[in-house]
């Protein structure tokens, strides 16, 4: 492994400047990784719809394309750091484990106080390969065992199964109950997860639980808006808000229940949608790329969800089903540089018995691109809003 990263560093020294001149498309982005580690591609629609998977990098989806191998790369790729430290490459979709905030968090180490200075993604989550257990033309199934310790000091031994499937046009139409013509370019995939308690003891609320947390990373732009059709009329006071303050230029509710969030990758901010308001489908629209992205996930009747507050809490299981993150400078200073934003969903948390109980979650992403009038019809059907009304003033 040391030799592997040495090669990456050497490659970076001689090629990083040249890479900046390469077209930012699907082919060049997967070639950034392909010569150094295994990349698995799944394709459909005569090769026009494709996704790339990197088992060694936590089994993540690197990126996707709806216009063939030379088409646009949908996932955010961290070109600045990826050739020095491949684990920081970003990528379109990854699996993490919650909770993020509170005394049961896995991300602030077993160190007091609980604050941002002690933030660290656990090695078991940030590093390591998912082992392939099955592969065919449309899916890859992988597995990985993990040992995690939360902030309180509770140890979790667990096993995760992760299946990634590419969806064809008929599956897209069926799963979303929509129709669209041949002129709409598309790519879609589903990630399915199960988690088993492999320890000797049961997991209990008072010592911490675990959730499955799916996250997508995309490039922010000045005209990208996240669109969440809340289950009922609501105010902004009903939404979890973290990090930077959000004014009407960044967060609004229109038509009483359509939540709009600016995703420009220029201002560090985050929101969370509680279960009582979380729809089964939400999305975002990037006007300059004429790309409508739809997210769908597993809904359950469970009630325990994590939040993202970096503090010890009296109600640590009162949280969000849909977290949305917009990246930006840590000090919230103005910038003209676009970073990434994340579209996410999480499972609930449950008290799992050893060996037998299983926690499950799935998360699907659908990209559509084409004539804006036809995308608008999809937006009205799936999100309940006209795209011309999806801009933040």
mmCIF file of C-alpha atoms in Angstrom:
data_model
loop_
_atom_site.group_PDB
_atom_site.id
_atom_site.type_symbol
_atom_site.label_atom_id
_atom_site.label_comp_id
_atom_site.label_asym_id
_atom_site.label_seq_id
_atom_site.Cartn_x
_atom_site.Cartn_y
_atom_site.Cartn_z
ATOM 1 C CA UNK A 1 0.000 0.000 0.000
ATOM 2 C CA UNK A 2 2.906 2.389 0.741
ATOM 3 C CA UNK A 3 4.257 1.680 -2.743
ATOM 4 C CA UNK A 4 0.822 2.387 -4.178
ATOM 5 C CA UNK A 5 0.683 5.859 -2.626
ATOM 6 C CA UNK A 6 4.311 6.512 -3.618
ATOM 7 C CA UNK A 7 3.328 5.904 -7.240
ATOM 8 C CA UNK A 8 0.403 8.281 -6.849
ATOM 9 C CA UNK A 9 2.623 11.001 -5.417
ATOM 10 C CA UNK A 10 5.135 10.551 -8.231
ATOM 11 C CA UNK A 11 2.384 10.675 -10.811
ATOM 12 C CA UNK A 12 1.087 13.873 -9.248
ATOM 13 C CA UNK A 13 4.453 15.644 -9.427
ATOM 14 C CA UNK A 14 4.846 15.020 -13.137
ATOM 15 C CA UNK A 15 1.275 15.167 -14.332
ATOM 16 C CA UNK A 16 -0.847 17.452 -12.179
ATOM 17 C CA UNK A 17 -0.209 20.483 -14.375
ATOM 18 C CA UNK A 18 -1.056 18.518 -17.500
ATOM 19 C CA UNK A 19 -4.243 17.201 -15.926
ATOM 20 C CA UNK A 20 -5.557 20.710 -15.482
ATOM 21 C CA UNK A 21 -5.742 20.979 -19.269
ATOM 22 C CA UNK A 22 -7.716 17.752 -19.741
ATOM 23 C CA UNK A 23 -11.390 18.060 -20.486
ATOM 24 C CA UNK A 24 -13.416 17.540 -17.328
ATOM 25 C CA UNK A 25 -15.427 14.594 -18.584
ATOM 26 C CA UNK A 26 -16.298 11.091 -17.413
ATOM 27 C CA UNK A 27 -13.458 9.384 -19.275
ATOM 28 C CA UNK A 28 -10.678 11.631 -17.987
ATOM 29 C CA UNK A 29 -11.971 11.509 -14.423
ATOM 30 C CA UNK A 30 -12.052 7.714 -14.247
ATOM 31 C CA UNK A 31 -8.621 7.548 -15.938
ATOM 32 C CA UNK A 32 -7.349 9.644 -13.048
ATOM 33 C CA UNK A 33 -7.867 6.568 -10.885
ATOM 34 C CA UNK A 34 -7.994 3.692 -13.354
ATOM 35 C CA UNK A 35 -4.255 3.251 -13.828
ATOM 36 C CA UNK A 36 -3.693 2.961 -10.071
ATOM 37 C CA UNK A 37 -6.516 0.828 -8.782
ATOM 38 C CA UNK A 38 -9.429 -1.232 -10.029
ATOM 39 C CA UNK A 39 -12.404 0.628 -11.473
ATOM 40 C CA UNK A 40 -15.561 -1.275 -12.322
ATOM 41 C CA UNK A 41 -17.964 0.181 -14.881
ATOM 42 C CA UNK A 42 -21.637 -0.646 -15.190
ATOM 43 C CA UNK A 43 -23.414 0.475 -18.348
ATOM 44 C CA UNK A 44 -26.842 0.411 -19.965
ATOM 45 C CA UNK A 45 -28.653 2.291 -22.735
ATOM 46 C CA UNK A 46 -26.050 1.139 -25.322
ATOM 47 C CA UNK A 47 -23.215 2.504 -23.183
ATOM 48 C CA UNK A 48 -24.624 6.016 -22.962
ATOM 49 C CA UNK A 49 -25.620 5.549 -19.311
ATOM 50 C CA UNK A 50 -22.685 4.495 -17.149
ATOM 51 C CA UNK A 51 -21.310 4.576 -13.611
ATOM 52 C CA UNK A 52 -17.828 3.815 -12.240
ATOM 53 C CA UNK A 53 -17.151 2.043 -8.932
ATOM 54 C CA UNK A 54 -13.896 1.853 -6.951
ATOM 55 C CA UNK A 55 -13.928 -1.078 -4.469
ATOM 56 C CA UNK A 56 -10.593 -0.064 -2.913
ATOM 57 C CA UNK A 57 -11.927 3.397 -2.061
ATOM 58 C CA UNK A 58 -14.651 2.229 0.327
ATOM 59 C CA UNK A 59 -16.653 0.869 -2.586
ATOM 60 C CA UNK A 60 -17.721 4.345 -3.630
ATOM 61 C CA UNK A 61 -19.226 5.419 -6.939
ATOM 62 C CA UNK A 62 -16.601 7.646 -8.498
ATOM 63 C CA UNK A 63 -18.849 9.319 -11.056
ATOM 64 C CA UNK A 64 -21.534 8.784 -13.683
ATOM 65 C CA UNK A 65 -22.385 9.885 -17.227
ATOM 66 C CA UNK A 66 -25.622 10.101 -19.208
ATOM 67 C CA UNK A 67 -23.852 10.795 -22.519
ATOM 68 C CA UNK A 68 -21.326 7.994 -22.950
ATOM 69 C CA UNK A 69 -17.697 7.728 -21.978
ATOM 70 C CA UNK A 70 -16.849 11.213 -23.279
ATOM 71 C CA UNK A 71 -19.894 12.777 -21.668
ATOM 72 C CA UNK A 72 -20.202 15.092 -18.694
ATOM 73 C CA UNK A 73 -18.924 13.737 -15.365
ATOM 74 C CA UNK A 74 -21.697 14.138 -12.805
ATOM 75 C CA UNK A 75 -19.729 13.462 -9.610
ATOM 76 C CA UNK A 76 -17.454 15.954 -7.855
ATOM 77 C CA UNK A 77 -13.780 14.966 -8.187
ATOM 78 C CA UNK A 78 -11.216 16.575 -5.885
ATOM 79 C CA UNK A 79 -8.456 17.072 -8.446
ATOM 80 C CA UNK A 80 -6.349 19.213 -6.117
ATOM 81 C CA UNK A 81 -5.662 16.472 -3.559
ATOM 82 C CA UNK A 82 -6.682 13.211 -5.197
ATOM 83 C CA UNK A 83 -3.336 12.396 -6.785
ATOM 84 C CA UNK A 84 -1.488 12.832 -3.477
ATOM 85 C CA UNK A 85 -4.033 11.095 -1.256
ATOM 86 C CA UNK A 86 -6.535 9.068 -3.246
ATOM 87 C CA UNK A 87 -8.939 8.729 -0.310
ATOM 88 C CA UNK A 88 -9.656 12.464 -0.669
ATOM 89 C CA UNK A 89 -10.791 12.095 -4.268
ATOM 90 C CA UNK A 90 -14.397 12.871 -3.423
ATOM 91 C CA UNK A 91 -16.648 10.961 -5.782
ATOM 92 C CA UNK A 92 -20.332 10.899 -6.610
ATOM 93 C CA UNK A 93 -21.645 8.543 -3.927
ATOM 94 C CA UNK A 94 -20.332 7.049 -0.693
ATOM 95 C CA UNK A 95 -21.592 5.269 2.386
ATOM 96 C CA UNK A 96 -20.822 6.654 5.836
ATOM 97 C CA UNK A 97 -22.277 5.668 9.182
ATOM 98 C CA UNK A 98 -24.108 7.946 11.588
ATOM 99 C CA UNK A 99 -24.612 9.587 13.918
ATOM 100 C CA UNK A 100 -22.661 12.671 12.934
ATOM 101 C CA UNK A 101 -23.511 14.877 15.911
ATOM 102 C CA UNK A 102 -24.082 14.399 19.622
ATOM 103 C CA UNK A 103 -22.469 12.258 22.309
ATOM 104 C CA UNK A 104 -22.878 9.092 20.222
ATOM 105 C CA UNK A 105 -21.061 10.502 17.193
ATOM 106 C CA UNK A 106 -18.313 8.537 15.444
ATOM 107 C CA UNK A 107 -16.682 11.712 14.062
ATOM 108 C CA UNK A 108 -15.369 13.598 17.107
ATOM 109 C CA UNK A 109 -13.307 10.766 18.590
ATOM 110 C CA UNK A 110 -13.406 9.614 22.190
ATOM 111 C CA UNK A 111 -12.005 12.985 23.277
ATOM 112 C CA UNK A 112 -13.493 15.764 25.397
ATOM 113 C CA UNK A 113 -14.704 18.360 24.733
ATOM 114 C CA UNK A 114 -17.076 17.477 21.915
ATOM 115 C CA UNK A 115 -16.217 20.191 19.393
ATOM 116 C CA UNK A 116 -15.059 20.822 15.837
ATOM 117 C CA UNK A 117 -11.378 20.752 16.830
ATOM 118 C CA UNK A 118 -11.652 17.009 17.411
ATOM 119 C CA UNK A 119 -13.323 16.219 14.070
ATOM 120 C CA UNK A 120 -11.922 13.139 12.351
ATOM 121 C CA UNK A 121 -13.505 10.620 10.001
ATOM 122 C CA UNK A 122 -12.787 7.180 11.542
ATOM 123 C CA UNK A 123 -10.209 5.135 9.646
ATOM 124 C CA UNK A 124 -12.660 2.251 9.334
ATOM 125 C CA UNK A 125 -14.987 4.552 7.356
ATOM 126 C CA UNK A 126 -12.418 6.670 5.486
ATOM 127 C CA UNK A 127 -10.046 3.877 4.463
ATOM 128 C CA UNK A 128 -10.117 0.309 3.337
ATOM 129 C CA UNK A 129 -11.454 -1.813 0.557
ATOM 130 C CA UNK A 130 -14.872 -3.337 0.148
ATOM 131 C CA UNK A 131 -14.512 -6.973 -0.893
ATOM 132 C CA UNK A 132 -16.443 -7.962 -4.010
ATOM 133 C CA UNK A 133 -18.767 -10.905 -3.369
ATOM 134 C CA UNK A 134 -20.756 -10.841 -6.596
ATOM 135 C CA UNK A 135 -20.664 -9.014 -9.931
ATOM 136 C CA UNK A 136 -22.723 -9.117 -13.095
ATOM 137 C CA UNK A 137 -23.506 -6.770 -15.991
ATOM 138 C CA UNK A 138 -25.807 -4.527 -13.986
ATOM 139 C CA UNK A 139 -24.651 -4.726 -10.357
ATOM 140 C CA UNK A 140 -21.756 -5.187 -7.950
ATOM 141 C CA UNK A 141 -22.147 -6.528 -4.405
ATOM 142 C CA UNK A 142 -19.463 -5.866 -1.786
ATOM 143 C CA UNK A 143 -18.899 -6.380 1.915
ATOM 144 C CA UNK A 144 -16.739 -4.963 4.693
ATOM 145 C CA UNK A 145 -16.350 -5.506 8.423
ATOM 146 C CA UNK A 146 -15.756 -2.519 10.707
ATOM 147 C CA UNK A 147 -14.910 -1.712 14.301
ATOM 148 C CA UNK A 148 -15.988 1.731 15.478
ATOM 149 C CA UNK A 149 -15.871 3.601 18.794
ATOM 150 C CA UNK A 150 -18.257 6.478 19.421
ATOM 151 C CA UNK A 151 -17.567 9.643 21.430
ATOM 152 C CA UNK A 152 -19.031 8.061 24.557
ATOM 153 C CA UNK A 153 -16.605 5.146 24.224
ATOM 154 C CA UNK A 154 -18.966 2.389 23.073
ATOM 155 C CA UNK A 155 -17.407 -0.151 20.698
ATOM 156 C CA UNK A 156 -19.332 -1.444 17.679
ATOM 157 C CA UNK A 157 -18.324 -4.483 15.660
ATOM 158 C CA UNK A 158 -20.386 -4.666 12.497
ATOM 159 C CA UNK A 159 -20.567 -5.947 8.948
ATOM 160 C CA UNK A 160 -21.906 -4.028 5.958
ATOM 161 C CA UNK A 161 -23.173 -5.415 2.670
ATOM 162 C CA UNK A 162 -23.336 -2.893 -0.173
ATOM 163 C CA UNK A 163 -24.904 -3.487 -3.578
ATOM 164 C CA UNK A 164 -24.679 -0.973 -6.432
ATOM 165 C CA UNK A 165 -27.023 -1.388 -9.398
ATOM 166 C CA UNK A 166 -27.373 0.627 -12.588
ATOM 167 C CA UNK A 167 -30.990 1.169 -13.647
ATOM 168 C CA UNK A 168 -32.260 1.007 -17.208
ATOM 169 C CA UNK A 169 -34.942 3.223 -18.689
ATOM 170 C CA UNK A 170 -37.817 0.872 -17.912
ATOM 171 C CA UNK A 171 -36.720 0.602 -14.271
ATOM 172 C CA UNK A 172 -36.471 4.391 -13.996
ATOM 173 C CA UNK A 173 -39.980 4.826 -15.358
ATOM 174 C CA UNK A 174 -41.342 2.150 -13.060
ATOM 175 C CA UNK A 175 -39.641 3.278 -9.848
ATOM 176 C CA UNK A 176 -40.564 6.944 -10.308
ATOM 177 C CA UNK A 177 -43.924 6.322 -12.025
ATOM 178 C CA UNK A 178 -43.017 8.677 -14.870
ATOM 179 C CA UNK A 179 -42.609 8.711 -18.615
ATOM 180 C CA UNK A 180 -40.038 10.556 -20.720
ATOM 181 C CA UNK A 181 -39.087 10.432 -24.384
ATOM 182 C CA UNK A 182 -35.928 9.360 -26.177
ATOM 183 C CA UNK A 183 -34.489 12.872 -26.306
ATOM 184 C CA UNK A 184 -33.949 12.981 -22.520
ATOM 185 C CA UNK A 185 -30.508 11.721 -21.596
ATOM 186 C CA UNK A 186 -30.417 9.778 -18.351
ATOM 187 C CA UNK A 187 -28.394 7.692 -15.930
ATOM 188 C CA UNK A 188 -29.610 6.214 -12.659
ATOM 189 C CA UNK A 189 -28.383 3.882 -9.955
ATOM 190 C CA UNK A 190 -29.449 2.379 -6.669
ATOM 191 C CA UNK A 191 -27.248 1.583 -3.673
ATOM 192 C CA UNK A 192 -28.649 -0.985 -1.245
ATOM 193 C CA UNK A 193 -27.170 -1.543 2.205
ATOM 194 C CA UNK A 194 -27.575 -3.896 5.121
ATOM 195 C CA UNK A 195 -25.763 -3.729 8.456
ATOM 196 C CA UNK A 196 -25.422 -6.528 11.027
ATOM 197 C CA UNK A 197 -24.297 -6.301 14.653
ATOM 198 C CA UNK A 198 -21.349 -8.746 14.724
ATOM 199 C CA UNK A 199 -20.527 -8.147 18.386
ATOM 200 C CA UNK A 200 -21.465 -10.239 21.397
ATOM 201 C CA UNK A 201 -23.793 -7.687 22.978
ATOM 202 C CA UNK A 202 -26.935 -5.868 21.917
ATOM 203 C CA UNK A 203 -26.863 -2.169 21.047
ATOM 204 C CA UNK A 204 -28.890 0.159 23.281
ATOM 205 C CA UNK A 205 -30.037 3.761 23.008
ATOM 206 C CA UNK A 206 -28.275 4.832 26.199
ATOM 207 C CA UNK A 207 -24.838 3.851 24.851
ATOM 208 C CA UNK A 208 -25.346 4.747 21.193
ATOM 209 C CA UNK A 209 -26.742 3.318 17.963
ATOM 210 C CA UNK A 210 -25.763 3.307 14.273
ATOM 211 C CA UNK A 211 -27.371 4.568 11.062
ATOM 212 C CA UNK A 212 -26.609 4.005 7.380
ATOM 213 C CA UNK A 213 -25.841 7.322 5.692
ATOM 214 C CA UNK A 214 -25.774 7.735 1.898
ATOM 215 C CA UNK A 215 -24.190 10.878 0.452
ATOM 216 C CA UNK A 216 -23.749 12.250 -3.076
ATOM 217 C CA UNK A 217 -21.188 14.901 -4.003
ATOM 218 C CA UNK A 218 -21.742 17.230 -6.971
ATOM 219 C CA UNK A 219 -20.072 20.405 -8.236
ATOM 220 C CA UNK A 220 -21.762 23.549 -6.971
ATOM 221 C CA UNK A 221 -22.750 26.322 -9.384
ATOM 222 C CA UNK A 222 -24.345 29.735 -8.990
ATOM 223 C CA UNK A 223 -27.582 28.427 -10.498
ATOM 224 C CA UNK A 224 -27.934 25.092 -8.722
ATOM 225 C CA UNK A 225 -30.906 24.798 -6.379
ATOM 226 C CA UNK A 226 -31.891 21.890 -4.133
ATOM 227 C CA UNK A 227 -35.667 21.345 -4.261
ATOM 228 C CA UNK A 228 -37.445 19.537 -1.420
ATOM 229 C CA UNK A 229 -41.259 19.222 -1.558
ATOM 230 C CA UNK A 230 -42.060 19.034 2.149
ATOM 231 C CA UNK A 231 -44.919 16.779 3.207
ATOM 232 C CA UNK A 232 -46.955 19.710 4.467
ATOM 233 C CA UNK A 233 -46.974 23.482 4.705
ATOM 234 C CA UNK A 234 -44.116 24.548 6.952
ATOM 235 C CA UNK A 235 -41.932 27.388 8.113
ATOM 236 C CA UNK A 236 -38.147 27.572 8.178
ATOM 237 C CA UNK A 237 -38.293 27.144 11.953
ATOM 238 C CA UNK A 238 -39.252 23.501 11.333
ATOM 239 C CA UNK A 239 -35.985 22.807 9.484
ATOM 240 C CA UNK A 240 -32.670 21.968 11.130
ATOM 241 C CA UNK A 241 -30.025 24.563 10.251
ATOM 242 C CA UNK A 242 -26.292 24.223 10.913
ATOM 243 C CA UNK A 243 -23.045 26.138 10.324
ATOM 244 C CA UNK A 244 -23.425 29.427 8.431
ATOM 245 C CA UNK A 245 -26.469 31.673 8.779
ATOM 246 C CA UNK A 246 -28.909 31.370 5.874
ATOM 247 C CA UNK A 247 -30.762 34.374 4.481
ATOM 248 C CA UNK A 248 -33.442 34.435 1.789
ATOM 249 C CA UNK A 249 -30.799 34.335 -0.932
ATOM 250 C CA UNK A 250 -29.873 30.846 0.256
ATOM 251 C CA UNK A 251 -32.943 29.299 1.836
ATOM 252 C CA UNK A 252 -36.637 29.833 1.134
ATOM 253 C CA UNK A 253 -39.965 28.087 1.247
ATOM 254 C CA UNK A 254 -42.197 28.728 -1.764
ATOM 255 C CA UNK A 255 -45.815 27.722 -2.327
ATOM 256 C CA UNK A 256 -46.030 26.939 1.421
ATOM 257 C CA UNK A 257 -44.125 23.619 1.210
ATOM 258 C CA UNK A 258 -41.393 23.740 -1.470
ATOM 259 C CA UNK A 259 -38.046 24.211 0.248
ATOM 260 C CA UNK A 260 -35.292 25.740 -1.894
ATOM 261 C CA UNK A 261 -31.620 25.680 -0.843
ATOM 262 C CA UNK A 262 -28.746 27.278 -2.766
ATOM 263 C CA UNK A 263 -26.040 24.737 -3.674
ATOM 264 C CA UNK A 264 -23.188 26.822 -5.064
ATOM 265 C CA UNK A 265 -20.315 25.215 -3.151
ATOM 266 C CA UNK A 266 -19.226 28.657 -1.954
ATOM 267 C CA UNK A 267 -20.731 28.982 1.541
ATOM 268 C CA UNK A 268 -20.447 26.370 4.284
ATOM 269 C CA UNK A 269 -23.968 25.557 5.429
ATOM 270 C CA UNK A 270 -26.224 22.614 6.114
ATOM 271 C CA UNK A 271 -29.893 21.854 6.592
ATOM 272 C CA UNK A 272 -31.763 18.777 7.812
ATOM 273 C CA UNK A 273 -35.322 17.681 7.083
ATOM 274 C CA UNK A 274 -37.062 15.858 9.967
ATOM 275 C CA UNK A 275 -39.091 12.717 9.343
ATOM 276 C CA UNK A 276 -42.412 14.518 9.778
ATOM 277 C CA UNK A 277 -41.614 16.720 6.752
ATOM 278 C CA UNK A 278 -39.308 14.519 4.675
ATOM 279 C CA UNK A 279 -40.692 13.503 1.257
ATOM 280 C CA UNK A 280 -39.819 10.174 -0.348
ATOM 281 C CA UNK A 281 -38.416 12.027 -3.392
ATOM 282 C CA UNK A 282 -36.479 15.280 -3.656
ATOM 283 C CA UNK A 283 -33.987 16.737 -6.110
ATOM 284 C CA UNK A 284 -31.936 19.591 -7.478
ATOM 285 C CA UNK A 285 -31.656 21.481 -10.744
ATOM 286 C CA UNK A 286 -28.493 22.861 -12.354
ATOM 287 C CA UNK A 287 -29.570 25.234 -15.103
ATOM 288 C CA UNK A 288 -26.226 25.690 -16.865
ATOM 289 C CA UNK A 289 -25.882 21.906 -17.258
ATOM 290 C CA UNK A 290 -29.598 21.395 -17.946
ATOM 291 C CA UNK A 291 -29.473 18.596 -15.393
ATOM 292 C CA UNK A 292 -32.329 17.584 -13.136
ATOM 293 C CA UNK A 293 -31.262 15.200 -10.371
ATOM 294 C CA UNK A 294 -33.790 13.208 -8.367
ATOM 295 C CA UNK A 295 -33.092 11.357 -5.099
ATOM 296 C CA UNK A 296 -35.286 8.579 -3.739
ATOM 297 C CA UNK A 297 -34.644 6.540 -0.594
ATOM 298 C CA UNK A 298 -36.126 3.918 1.728
ATOM 299 C CA UNK A 299 -38.844 5.256 4.010
ATOM 300 C CA UNK A 300 -39.678 3.386 7.216
ATOM 301 C CA UNK A 301 -41.936 3.808 10.212
ATOM 302 C CA UNK A 302 -38.975 3.985 12.601
ATOM 303 C CA UNK A 303 -38.556 7.117 14.701
ATOM 304 C CA UNK A 304 -34.906 7.348 15.844
ATOM 305 C CA UNK A 305 -32.774 9.653 13.689
ATOM 306 C CA UNK A 306 -29.533 11.522 14.296
ATOM 307 C CA UNK A 307 -28.921 15.252 13.962
ATOM 308 C CA UNK A 308 -25.745 17.217 13.245
ATOM 309 C CA UNK A 309 -25.403 19.403 16.336
ATOM 310 C CA UNK A 310 -21.844 19.330 17.678
ATOM 311 C CA UNK A 311 -22.844 19.157 21.318
ATOM 312 C CA UNK A 312 -23.986 16.694 23.966
ATOM 313 C CA UNK A 313 -27.754 16.534 23.809
ATOM 314 C CA UNK A 314 -30.844 15.664 25.804
ATOM 315 C CA UNK A 315 -32.604 14.465 22.632
ATOM 316 C CA UNK A 316 -29.875 12.828 20.493
ATOM 317 C CA UNK A 317 -32.402 10.697 18.588
ATOM 318 C CA UNK A 318 -34.429 13.631 17.313
ATOM 319 C CA UNK A 319 -32.954 14.399 13.930
ATOM 320 C CA UNK A 320 -33.121 14.452 10.156
ATOM 321 C CA UNK A 321 -33.911 11.956 7.427
ATOM 322 C CA UNK A 322 -32.571 14.195 4.653
ATOM 323 C CA UNK A 323 -29.352 16.141 5.354
ATOM 324 C CA UNK A 324 -28.126 18.595 2.683
ATOM 325 C CA UNK A 325 -24.630 20.100 2.842
ATOM 326 C CA UNK A 326 -23.109 23.009 0.906
ATOM 327 C CA UNK A 327 -19.326 23.321 1.124
ATOM 328 C CA UNK A 328 -17.325 26.526 1.377
ATOM 329 C CA UNK A 329 -14.464 28.188 3.281
ATOM 330 C CA UNK A 330 -14.222 27.115 6.916
ATOM 331 C CA UNK A 331 -14.155 30.749 8.042
ATOM 332 C CA UNK A 332 -17.209 31.630 5.901
ATOM 333 C CA UNK A 333 -15.194 34.217 3.983
ATOM 334 C CA UNK A 334 -16.442 35.238 0.498
ATOM 335 C CA UNK A 335 -15.064 33.213 -2.404
ATOM 336 C CA UNK A 336 -15.522 32.934 -6.150
ATOM 337 C CA UNK A 337 -14.369 29.321 -6.187
ATOM 338 C CA UNK A 338 -17.012 26.616 -6.442
ATOM 339 C CA UNK A 339 -16.566 23.524 -4.308
ATOM 340 C CA UNK A 340 -19.162 20.770 -3.840
ATOM 341 C CA UNK A 341 -22.555 20.157 -2.310
ATOM 342 C CA UNK A 342 -24.099 16.937 -1.000
ATOM 343 C CA UNK A 343 -27.504 15.302 -1.405
ATOM 344 C CA UNK A 344 -28.003 12.746 1.355
ATOM 345 C CA UNK A 345 -30.386 10.374 3.081
ATOM 346 C CA UNK A 346 -30.085 8.330 6.255
ATOM 347 C CA UNK A 347 -31.650 5.256 7.738
ATOM 348 C CA UNK A 348 -33.141 5.273 11.195
ATOM 349 C CA UNK A 349 -31.234 3.860 14.156
ATOM 350 C CA UNK A 350 -32.395 0.728 15.951
ATOM 351 C CA UNK A 351 -31.328 -1.382 18.923
ATOM 352 C CA UNK A 352 -29.850 -4.412 17.159
ATOM 353 C CA UNK A 353 -29.423 -7.833 18.701
ATOM 354 C CA UNK A 354 -26.121 -9.570 17.884
ATOM 355 C CA UNK A 355 -25.856 -11.690 14.712
ATOM 356 C CA UNK A 356 -29.568 -11.745 13.878
ATOM 357 C CA UNK A 357 -30.977 -8.204 13.513
ATOM 358 C CA UNK A 358 -30.302 -6.250 10.319
ATOM 359 C CA UNK A 359 -30.509 -2.521 9.593
ATOM 360 C CA UNK A 360 -31.333 -1.707 5.952
ATOM 361 C CA UNK A 361 -31.299 1.338 3.707
ATOM 362 C CA UNK A 362 -31.375 2.090 0.002
ATOM 363 C CA UNK A 363 -30.697 5.313 -1.866
ATOM 364 C CA UNK A 364 -31.355 5.930 -5.571
ATOM 365 C CA UNK A 365 -30.160 8.757 -7.823
ATOM 366 C CA UNK A 366 -31.620 9.694 -11.212
ATOM 367 C CA UNK A 367 -29.964 12.239 -13.533
ATOM 368 C CA UNK A 368 -31.955 13.686 -16.461
ATOM 369 C CA UNK A 369 -30.678 16.134 -19.080
ATOM 370 C CA UNK A 370 -32.195 17.683 -22.184
ATOM 371 C CA UNK A 371 -34.731 20.247 -23.319
ATOM 372 C CA UNK A 372 -35.692 22.439 -20.373
ATOM 373 C CA UNK A 373 -39.390 22.288 -21.182
ATOM 374 C CA UNK A 374 -39.301 18.489 -20.948
ATOM 375 C CA UNK A 375 -37.247 18.624 -17.748
ATOM 376 C CA UNK A 376 -39.823 21.039 -16.411
ATOM 377 C CA UNK A 377 -42.560 18.450 -16.899
ATOM 378 C CA UNK A 378 -40.524 15.975 -14.844
ATOM 379 C CA UNK A 379 -39.968 18.597 -12.148
ATOM 380 C CA UNK A 380 -43.674 19.374 -11.897
ATOM 381 C CA UNK A 381 -44.531 15.685 -11.710
ATOM 382 C CA UNK A 382 -41.862 14.655 -9.196
ATOM 383 C CA UNK A 383 -41.193 17.832 -7.202
ATOM 384 C CA UNK A 384 -44.383 19.828 -7.611
ATOM 385 C CA UNK A 385 -42.779 23.010 -8.912
ATOM 386 C CA UNK A 386 -42.023 24.748 -12.201
ATOM 387 C CA UNK A 387 -38.289 25.095 -12.793
ATOM 388 C CA UNK A 388 -38.656 28.810 -13.508
ATOM 389 C CA UNK A 389 -39.769 29.210 -9.891
ATOM 390 C CA UNK A 390 -36.763 27.386 -8.461
ATOM 391 C CA UNK A 391 -34.336 30.280 -8.244
ATOM 392 C CA UNK A 392 -33.358 32.102 -5.089
ATOM 393 C CA UNK A 393 -33.397 35.883 -5.361
#
